[in-house]
mmCIF file of C-alpha atoms in Angstrom:
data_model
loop_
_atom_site.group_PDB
_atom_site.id
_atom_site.type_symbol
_atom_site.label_atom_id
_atom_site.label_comp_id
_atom_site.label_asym_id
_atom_site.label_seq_id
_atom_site.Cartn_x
_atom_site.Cartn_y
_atom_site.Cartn_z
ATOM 1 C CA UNK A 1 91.965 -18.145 51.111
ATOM 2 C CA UNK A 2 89.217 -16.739 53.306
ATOM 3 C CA UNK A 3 85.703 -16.896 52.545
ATOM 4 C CA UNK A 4 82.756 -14.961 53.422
ATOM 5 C CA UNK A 5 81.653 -16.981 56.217
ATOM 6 C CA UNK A 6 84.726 -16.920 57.869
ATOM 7 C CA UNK A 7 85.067 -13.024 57.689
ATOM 8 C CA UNK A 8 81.413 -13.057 59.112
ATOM 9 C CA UNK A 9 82.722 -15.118 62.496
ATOM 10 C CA UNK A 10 85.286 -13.115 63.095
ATOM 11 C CA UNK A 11 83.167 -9.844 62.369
ATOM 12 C CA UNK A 12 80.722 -11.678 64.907
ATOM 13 C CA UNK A 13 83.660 -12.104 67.106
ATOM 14 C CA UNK A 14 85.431 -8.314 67.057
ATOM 15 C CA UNK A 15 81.503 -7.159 67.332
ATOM 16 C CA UNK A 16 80.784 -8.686 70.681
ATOM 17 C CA UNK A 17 84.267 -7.868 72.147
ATOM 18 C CA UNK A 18 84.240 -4.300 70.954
ATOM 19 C CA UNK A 19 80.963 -3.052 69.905
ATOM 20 C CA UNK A 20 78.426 -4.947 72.767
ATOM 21 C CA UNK A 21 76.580 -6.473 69.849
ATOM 22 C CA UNK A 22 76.073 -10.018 69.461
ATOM 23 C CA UNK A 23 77.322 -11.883 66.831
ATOM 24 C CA UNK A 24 73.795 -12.743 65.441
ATOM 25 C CA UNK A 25 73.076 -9.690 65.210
ATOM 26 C CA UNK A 26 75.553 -8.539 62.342
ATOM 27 C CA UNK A 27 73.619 -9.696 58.853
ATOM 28 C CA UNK A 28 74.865 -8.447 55.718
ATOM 29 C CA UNK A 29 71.755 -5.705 54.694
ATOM 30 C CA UNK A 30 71.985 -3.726 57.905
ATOM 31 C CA UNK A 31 74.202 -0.888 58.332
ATOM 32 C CA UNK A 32 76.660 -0.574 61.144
ATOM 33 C CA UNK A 33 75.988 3.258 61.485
ATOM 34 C CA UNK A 34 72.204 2.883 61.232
ATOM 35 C CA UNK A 35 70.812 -0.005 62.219
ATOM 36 C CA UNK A 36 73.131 -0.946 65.088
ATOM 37 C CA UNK A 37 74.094 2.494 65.784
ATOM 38 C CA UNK A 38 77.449 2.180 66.068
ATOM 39 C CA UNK A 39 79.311 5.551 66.056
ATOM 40 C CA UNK A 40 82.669 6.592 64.020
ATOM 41 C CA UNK A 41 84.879 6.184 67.036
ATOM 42 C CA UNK A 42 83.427 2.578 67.657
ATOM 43 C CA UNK A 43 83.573 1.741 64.195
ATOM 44 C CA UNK A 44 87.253 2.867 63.561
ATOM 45 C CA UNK A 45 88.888 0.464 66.365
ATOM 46 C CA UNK A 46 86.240 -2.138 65.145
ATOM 47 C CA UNK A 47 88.219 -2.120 61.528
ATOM 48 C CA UNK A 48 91.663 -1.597 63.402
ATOM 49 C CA UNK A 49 90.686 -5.072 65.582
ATOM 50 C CA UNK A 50 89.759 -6.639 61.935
ATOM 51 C CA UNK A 51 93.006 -5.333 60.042
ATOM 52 C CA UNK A 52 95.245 -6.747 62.899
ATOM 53 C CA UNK A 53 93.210 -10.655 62.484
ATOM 54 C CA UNK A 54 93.126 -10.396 58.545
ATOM 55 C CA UNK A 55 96.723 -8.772 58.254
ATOM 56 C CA UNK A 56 95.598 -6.248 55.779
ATOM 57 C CA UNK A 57 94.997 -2.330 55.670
ATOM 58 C CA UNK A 58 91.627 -1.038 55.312
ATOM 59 C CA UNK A 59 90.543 2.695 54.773
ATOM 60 C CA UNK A 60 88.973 3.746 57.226
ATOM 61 C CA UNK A 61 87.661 6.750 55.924
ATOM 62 C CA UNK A 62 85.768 4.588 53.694
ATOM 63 C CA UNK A 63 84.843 2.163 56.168
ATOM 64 C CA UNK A 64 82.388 4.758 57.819
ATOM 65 C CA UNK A 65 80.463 5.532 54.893
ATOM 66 C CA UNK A 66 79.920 1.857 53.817
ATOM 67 C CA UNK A 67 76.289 1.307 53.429
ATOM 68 C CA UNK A 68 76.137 -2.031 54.910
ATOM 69 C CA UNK A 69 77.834 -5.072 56.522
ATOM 70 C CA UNK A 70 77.943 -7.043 53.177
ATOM 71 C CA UNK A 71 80.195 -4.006 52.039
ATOM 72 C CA UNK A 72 82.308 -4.662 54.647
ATOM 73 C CA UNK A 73 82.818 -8.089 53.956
ATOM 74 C CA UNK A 74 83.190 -7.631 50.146
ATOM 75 C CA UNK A 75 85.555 -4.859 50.866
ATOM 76 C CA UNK A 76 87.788 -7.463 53.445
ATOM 77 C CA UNK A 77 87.523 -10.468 50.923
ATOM 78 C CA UNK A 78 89.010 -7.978 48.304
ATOM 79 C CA UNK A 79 91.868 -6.787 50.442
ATOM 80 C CA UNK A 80 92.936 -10.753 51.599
ATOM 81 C CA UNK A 81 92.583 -11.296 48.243
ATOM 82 C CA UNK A 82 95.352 -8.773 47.479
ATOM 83 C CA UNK A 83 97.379 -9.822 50.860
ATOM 84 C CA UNK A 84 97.650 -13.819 49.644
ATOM 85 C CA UNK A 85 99.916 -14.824 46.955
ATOM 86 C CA UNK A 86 98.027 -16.722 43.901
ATOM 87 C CA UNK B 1 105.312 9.377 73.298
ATOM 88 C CA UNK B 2 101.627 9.547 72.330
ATOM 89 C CA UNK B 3 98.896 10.974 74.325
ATOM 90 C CA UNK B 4 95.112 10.315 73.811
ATOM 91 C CA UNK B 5 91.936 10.681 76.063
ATOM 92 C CA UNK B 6 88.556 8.459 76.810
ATOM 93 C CA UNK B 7 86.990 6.319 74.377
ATOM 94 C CA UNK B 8 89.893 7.399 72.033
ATOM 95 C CA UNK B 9 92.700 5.723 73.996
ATOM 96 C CA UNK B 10 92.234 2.406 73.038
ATOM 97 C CA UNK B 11 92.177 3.190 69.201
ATOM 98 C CA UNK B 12 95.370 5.291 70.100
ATOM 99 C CA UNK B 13 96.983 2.487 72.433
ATOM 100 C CA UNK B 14 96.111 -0.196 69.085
ATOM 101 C CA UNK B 15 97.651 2.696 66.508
ATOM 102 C CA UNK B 16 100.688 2.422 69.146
ATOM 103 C CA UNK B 17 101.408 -0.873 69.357
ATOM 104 C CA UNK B 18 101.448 -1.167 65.082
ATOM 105 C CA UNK B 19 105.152 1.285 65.384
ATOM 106 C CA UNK B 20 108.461 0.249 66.294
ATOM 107 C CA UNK B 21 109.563 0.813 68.890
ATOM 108 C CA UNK B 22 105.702 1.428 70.513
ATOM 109 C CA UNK B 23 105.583 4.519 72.094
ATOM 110 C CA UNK B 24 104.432 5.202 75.251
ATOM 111 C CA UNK B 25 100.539 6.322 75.614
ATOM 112 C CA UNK B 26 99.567 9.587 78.146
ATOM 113 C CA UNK B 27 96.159 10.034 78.562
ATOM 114 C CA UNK B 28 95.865 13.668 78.597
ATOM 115 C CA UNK B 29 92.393 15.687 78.085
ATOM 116 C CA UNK B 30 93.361 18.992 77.325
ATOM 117 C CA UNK B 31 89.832 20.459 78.651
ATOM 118 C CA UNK B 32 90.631 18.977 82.229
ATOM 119 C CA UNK B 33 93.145 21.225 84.019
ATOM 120 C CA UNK B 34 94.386 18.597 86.028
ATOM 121 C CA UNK B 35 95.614 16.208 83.033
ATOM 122 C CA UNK B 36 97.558 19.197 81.472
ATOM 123 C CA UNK B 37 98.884 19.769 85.666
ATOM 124 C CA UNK B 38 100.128 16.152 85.445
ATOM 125 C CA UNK B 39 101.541 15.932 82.598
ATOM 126 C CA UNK B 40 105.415 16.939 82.709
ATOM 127 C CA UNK B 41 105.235 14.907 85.272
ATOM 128 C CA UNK B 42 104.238 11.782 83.843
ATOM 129 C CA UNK B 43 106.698 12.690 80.901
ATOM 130 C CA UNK B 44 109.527 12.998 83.527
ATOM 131 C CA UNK B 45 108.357 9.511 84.765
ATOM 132 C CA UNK B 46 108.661 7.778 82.039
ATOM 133 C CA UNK B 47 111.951 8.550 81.605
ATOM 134 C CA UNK B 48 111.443 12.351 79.449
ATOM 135 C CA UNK B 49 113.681 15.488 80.718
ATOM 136 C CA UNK B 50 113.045 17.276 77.735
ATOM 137 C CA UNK B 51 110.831 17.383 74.856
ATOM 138 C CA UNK B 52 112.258 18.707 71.983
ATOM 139 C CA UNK B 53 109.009 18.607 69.770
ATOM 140 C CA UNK B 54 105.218 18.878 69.870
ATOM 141 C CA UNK B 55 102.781 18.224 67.497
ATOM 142 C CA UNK B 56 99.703 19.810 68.584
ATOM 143 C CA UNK B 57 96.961 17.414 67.126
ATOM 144 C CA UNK B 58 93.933 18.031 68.706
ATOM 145 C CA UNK B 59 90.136 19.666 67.091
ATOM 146 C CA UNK B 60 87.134 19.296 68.288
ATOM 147 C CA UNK B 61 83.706 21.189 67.490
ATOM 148 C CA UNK B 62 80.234 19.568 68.694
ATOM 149 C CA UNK B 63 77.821 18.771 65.395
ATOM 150 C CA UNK B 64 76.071 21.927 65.989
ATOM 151 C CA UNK B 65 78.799 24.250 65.116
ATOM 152 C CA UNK B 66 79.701 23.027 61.774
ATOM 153 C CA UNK B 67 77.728 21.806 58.480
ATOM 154 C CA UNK B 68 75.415 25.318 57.345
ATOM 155 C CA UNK B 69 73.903 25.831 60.995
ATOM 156 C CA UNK B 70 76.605 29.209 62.006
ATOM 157 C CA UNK B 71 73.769 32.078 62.380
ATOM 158 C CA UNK B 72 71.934 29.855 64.897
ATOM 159 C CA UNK B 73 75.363 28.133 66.772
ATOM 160 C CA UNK B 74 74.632 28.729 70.928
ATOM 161 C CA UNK B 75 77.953 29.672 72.557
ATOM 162 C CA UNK B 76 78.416 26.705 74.589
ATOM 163 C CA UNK B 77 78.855 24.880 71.807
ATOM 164 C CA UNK B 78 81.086 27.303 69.944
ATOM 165 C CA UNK B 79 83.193 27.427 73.584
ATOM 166 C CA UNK B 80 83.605 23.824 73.223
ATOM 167 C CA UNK B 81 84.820 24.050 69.747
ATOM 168 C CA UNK B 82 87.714 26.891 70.549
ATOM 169 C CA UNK B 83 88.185 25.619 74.315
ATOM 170 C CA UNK B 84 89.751 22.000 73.064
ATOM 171 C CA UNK B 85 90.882 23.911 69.168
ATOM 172 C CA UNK B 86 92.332 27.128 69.716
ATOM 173 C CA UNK B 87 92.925 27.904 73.280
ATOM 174 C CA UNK B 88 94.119 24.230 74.198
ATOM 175 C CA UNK B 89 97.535 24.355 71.451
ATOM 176 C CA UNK B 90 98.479 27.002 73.848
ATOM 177 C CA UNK B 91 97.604 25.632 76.827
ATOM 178 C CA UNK B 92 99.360 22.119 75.905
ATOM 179 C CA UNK B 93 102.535 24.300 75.225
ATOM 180 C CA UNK B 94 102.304 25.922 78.286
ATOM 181 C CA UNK B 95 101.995 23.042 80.528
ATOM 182 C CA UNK B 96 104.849 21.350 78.725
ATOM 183 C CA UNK B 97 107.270 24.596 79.223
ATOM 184 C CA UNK B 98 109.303 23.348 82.173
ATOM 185 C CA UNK B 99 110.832 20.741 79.815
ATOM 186 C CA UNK B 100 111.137 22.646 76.543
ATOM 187 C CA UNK B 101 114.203 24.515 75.891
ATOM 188 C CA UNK B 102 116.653 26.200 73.242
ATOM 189 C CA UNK B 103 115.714 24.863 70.028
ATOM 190 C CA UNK B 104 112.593 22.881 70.700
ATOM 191 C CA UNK B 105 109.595 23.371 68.789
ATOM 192 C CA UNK B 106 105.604 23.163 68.631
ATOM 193 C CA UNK B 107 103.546 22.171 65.762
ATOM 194 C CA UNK B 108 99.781 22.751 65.408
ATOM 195 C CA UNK B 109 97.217 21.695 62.632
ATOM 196 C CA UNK B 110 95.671 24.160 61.028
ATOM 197 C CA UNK B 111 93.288 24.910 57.866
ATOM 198 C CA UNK B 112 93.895 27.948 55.697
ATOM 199 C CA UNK B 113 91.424 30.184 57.900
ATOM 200 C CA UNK B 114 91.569 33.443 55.920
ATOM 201 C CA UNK B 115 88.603 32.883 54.137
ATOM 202 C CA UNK B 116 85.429 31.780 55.076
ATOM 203 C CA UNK B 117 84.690 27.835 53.684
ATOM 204 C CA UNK B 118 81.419 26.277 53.180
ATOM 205 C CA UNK B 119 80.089 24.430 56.396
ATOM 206 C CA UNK B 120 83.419 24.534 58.128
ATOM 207 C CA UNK B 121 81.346 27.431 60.003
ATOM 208 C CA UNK B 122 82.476 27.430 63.848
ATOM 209 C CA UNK B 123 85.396 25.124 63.175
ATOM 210 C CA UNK B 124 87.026 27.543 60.517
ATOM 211 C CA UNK B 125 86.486 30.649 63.295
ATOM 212 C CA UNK B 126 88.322 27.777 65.623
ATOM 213 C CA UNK B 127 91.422 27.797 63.132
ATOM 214 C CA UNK B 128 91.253 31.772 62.558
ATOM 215 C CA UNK B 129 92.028 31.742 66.140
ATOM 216 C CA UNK B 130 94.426 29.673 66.046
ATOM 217 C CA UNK B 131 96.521 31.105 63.603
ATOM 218 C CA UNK B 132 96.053 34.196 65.652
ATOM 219 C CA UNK B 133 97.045 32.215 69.228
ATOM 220 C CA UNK B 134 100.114 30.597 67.348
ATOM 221 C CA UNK B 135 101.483 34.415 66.485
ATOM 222 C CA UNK B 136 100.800 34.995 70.280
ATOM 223 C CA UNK B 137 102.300 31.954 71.555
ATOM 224 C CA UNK B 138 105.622 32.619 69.372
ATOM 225 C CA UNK B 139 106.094 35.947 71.384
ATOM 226 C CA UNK B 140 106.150 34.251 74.515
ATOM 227 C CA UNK B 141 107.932 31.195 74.118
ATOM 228 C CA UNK B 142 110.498 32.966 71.190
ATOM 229 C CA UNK B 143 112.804 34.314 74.520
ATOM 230 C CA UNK B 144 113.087 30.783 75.610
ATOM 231 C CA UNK B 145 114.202 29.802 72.053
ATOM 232 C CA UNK B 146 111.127 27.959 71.463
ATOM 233 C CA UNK B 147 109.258 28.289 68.204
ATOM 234 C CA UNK B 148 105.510 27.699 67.196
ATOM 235 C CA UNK B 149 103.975 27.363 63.769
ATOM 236 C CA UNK B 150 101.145 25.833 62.113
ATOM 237 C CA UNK B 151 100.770 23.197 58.918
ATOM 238 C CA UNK B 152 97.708 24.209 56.827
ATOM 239 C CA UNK B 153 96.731 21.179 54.965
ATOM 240 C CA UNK B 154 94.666 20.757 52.208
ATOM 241 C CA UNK B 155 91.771 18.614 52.626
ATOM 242 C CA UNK B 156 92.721 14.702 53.725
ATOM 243 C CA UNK B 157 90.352 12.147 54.355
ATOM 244 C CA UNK B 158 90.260 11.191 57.294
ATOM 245 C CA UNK B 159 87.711 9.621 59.826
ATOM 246 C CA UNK B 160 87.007 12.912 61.364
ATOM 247 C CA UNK B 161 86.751 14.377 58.489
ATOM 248 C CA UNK B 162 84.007 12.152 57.358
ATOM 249 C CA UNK B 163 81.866 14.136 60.322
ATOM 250 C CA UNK B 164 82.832 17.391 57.981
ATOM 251 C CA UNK B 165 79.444 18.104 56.078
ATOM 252 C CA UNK B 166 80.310 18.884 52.302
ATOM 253 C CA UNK B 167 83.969 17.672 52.751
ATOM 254 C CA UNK B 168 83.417 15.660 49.227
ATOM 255 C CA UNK B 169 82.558 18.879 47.448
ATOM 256 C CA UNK B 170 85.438 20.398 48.501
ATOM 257 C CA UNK B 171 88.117 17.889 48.742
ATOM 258 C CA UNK B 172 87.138 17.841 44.679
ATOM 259 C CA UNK B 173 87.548 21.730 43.647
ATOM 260 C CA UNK B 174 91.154 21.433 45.715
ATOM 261 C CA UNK B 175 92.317 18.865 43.207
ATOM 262 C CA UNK B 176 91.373 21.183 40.342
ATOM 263 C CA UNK B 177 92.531 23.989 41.029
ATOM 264 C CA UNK B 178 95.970 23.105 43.087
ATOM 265 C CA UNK B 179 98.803 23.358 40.790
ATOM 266 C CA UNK B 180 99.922 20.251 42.118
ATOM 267 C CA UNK B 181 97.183 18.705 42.533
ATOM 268 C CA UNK B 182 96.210 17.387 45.797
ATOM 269 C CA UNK B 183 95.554 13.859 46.878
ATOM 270 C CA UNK B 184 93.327 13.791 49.841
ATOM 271 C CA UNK B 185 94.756 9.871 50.629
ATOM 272 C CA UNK B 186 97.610 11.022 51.203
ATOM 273 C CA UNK B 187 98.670 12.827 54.365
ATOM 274 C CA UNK B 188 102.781 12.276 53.837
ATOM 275 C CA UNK B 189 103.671 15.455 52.446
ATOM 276 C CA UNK B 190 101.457 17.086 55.282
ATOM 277 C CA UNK B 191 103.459 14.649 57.970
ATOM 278 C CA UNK B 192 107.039 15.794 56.045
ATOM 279 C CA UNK B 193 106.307 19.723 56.837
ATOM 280 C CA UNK B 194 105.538 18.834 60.388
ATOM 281 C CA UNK B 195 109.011 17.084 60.438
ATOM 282 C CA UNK B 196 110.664 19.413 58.877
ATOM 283 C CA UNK B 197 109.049 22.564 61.282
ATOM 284 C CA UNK B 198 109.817 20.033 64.826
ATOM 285 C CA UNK B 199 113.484 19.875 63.061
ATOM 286 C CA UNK B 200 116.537 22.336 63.403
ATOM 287 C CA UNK B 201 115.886 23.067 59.620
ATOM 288 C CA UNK B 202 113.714 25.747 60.618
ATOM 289 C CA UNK B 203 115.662 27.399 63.608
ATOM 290 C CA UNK B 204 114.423 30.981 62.460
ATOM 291 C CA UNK B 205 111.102 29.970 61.649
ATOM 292 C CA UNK B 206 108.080 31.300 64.375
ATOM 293 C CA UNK B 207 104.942 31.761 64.782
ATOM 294 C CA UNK B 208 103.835 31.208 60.638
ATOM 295 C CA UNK B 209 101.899 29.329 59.002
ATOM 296 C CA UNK B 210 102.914 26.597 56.685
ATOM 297 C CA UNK B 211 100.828 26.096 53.750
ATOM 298 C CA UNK B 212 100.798 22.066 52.526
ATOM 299 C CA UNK B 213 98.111 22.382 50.015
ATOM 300 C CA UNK B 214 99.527 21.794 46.467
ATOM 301 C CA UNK B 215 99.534 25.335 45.947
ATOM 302 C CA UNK B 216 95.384 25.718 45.996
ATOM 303 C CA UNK B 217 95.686 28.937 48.283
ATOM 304 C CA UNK B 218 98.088 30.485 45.624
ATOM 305 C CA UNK B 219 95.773 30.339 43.019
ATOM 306 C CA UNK B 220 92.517 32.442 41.680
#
């Protein structure tokens, strides 16, 4: 089972490969959109980069209009929680 | 085969690799006369004689142009917006004409543009003209036996669509009042009609327009 720090490196990870952000920049209040000012375009292969490591499908539609990183993260843990058996 | 342009390509080239078989990715900007030049070229290198269908996927209209701004909209941003999504479905069919034939087809994207939507503005003149250019385009291309039509979808959610002020507001009254309702995650019965229109299910079928909307448009 994955846990929230472990989504966090690999957000930290996909950030810095994708989005030129460092990984200690990410923290769970801030908003991709407005605080890092990452775009829509940026932000949809960032969630395609983190469907391919977690093996799950995220929406992302929704993924734009999450209010901040912690969504994000609550929003992964849900889905892996879904992908693994119980 | 896929095609896809600038910071796009890579989201394109990752969407690619997730089918079986991958397709091939062109990069092709349909604003840069040169790309559209290359292209049947770059088809015929990779192995294509003949294309037997296109879907015309392309929209663009700068943030100016849509979301309650359309008395005040310059022109060079409206010429962007009908440049790459009205004039470009006909100038991606033209450049691929030297490798379609009998029975191929061309599919465009379109949103029901006979009335005038809330702060779809510039964009919904955009599909207006390209419901117009697709009647145009079937006239020329309908000696060749080539047809054109469009797919007017209801409201889906997608990521551009997310840069479509008041696209909640409507995506809701569409589920109310389509017979069918309409479920704006789900773009399969939209992908089906393209299908069906590339298909030889449809060999007497030109420049129309398809209506995938749960039946919204047919109802007061």
């Amino acid at each position: 089972v994955v846990d929230r720090a472990e989504v966090m490196t690999v957000l930290g990870q996909q950030a810095e490969e994708l989005l030129d952000l460092k990984a200690d920049q990410l923290r769970e209040e801030l908003s991709f959109k407005t605080d890092l000012d990452v775009d829509s375009l940026a932000l949809v292969e960032f969630t395609m980069a983190v469907e391919d490591a977690f093996a799950i499908d995220l929406p992302e539609d929704e993924v734009v209009d999450l209010v901040s990183i912690g969504a994000f993260v609550d929003l992964i843990l849900a889905k892996t929680a879904l992908a693994s058996p119980a | 085969v896929l095609t896809s342009f600038g910071r796009a390509l890579r989201i394109t080239e990752r969407a690619a690799r997730r089918l079986d078989p991958v397709p091939a990715v062109v990069a092709l900007d349909v604003t840069v006369d040169a790309d559209l030049a290359a292209l049947t070229d770059r088809l015929r290198a990779l192995g294509w004689d003949r294309v037997d269908g296109v879907l015309h996927a392309i929209a663009f209209a700068p943030p100016a142009a849509l979301g309650g701004g359309f008395l005040s909209t310059g022109w060079p941003d409206v010429a962007v917006a009908l440049q790459v999504s009205t004039w470009s479905f006909v100038a991606l069919t033209r450049a691929l004409l030297p490798l379609l034939g009998r029975g191929s087809a061309v599919v465009g994207l379109d949103f029901d543009a006979s009335r005038a939507w809330p702060s779809y503005d510039w964009m919904g003149v955009a599909k207006a003209g390209l419901e117009s250019a697709c009647r145009y385009l079937a006239r020329e291309v309908g000696p060749r036996g080539v047809r054109a039509n469009l797919v007017a979808a209801g409201p889906l959610s997608t990521v551009a669509a997310t840069s479509v002020p008041g696209f909640a507001a409507l995506a809701e009254r569409w589920g109310e009042r389509a017979p069918l309702g309409w479920d704006t995650r789900d773009a399969e019965p939209v992908a089906r009609a393209c299908v069906a229109l590339l298909s030889d299910w449809f060999p007497a079928t030109t420049g129309t327009v398809v209506y995938v909307d749960g039946g919204a448009r047919a109802v007061g």
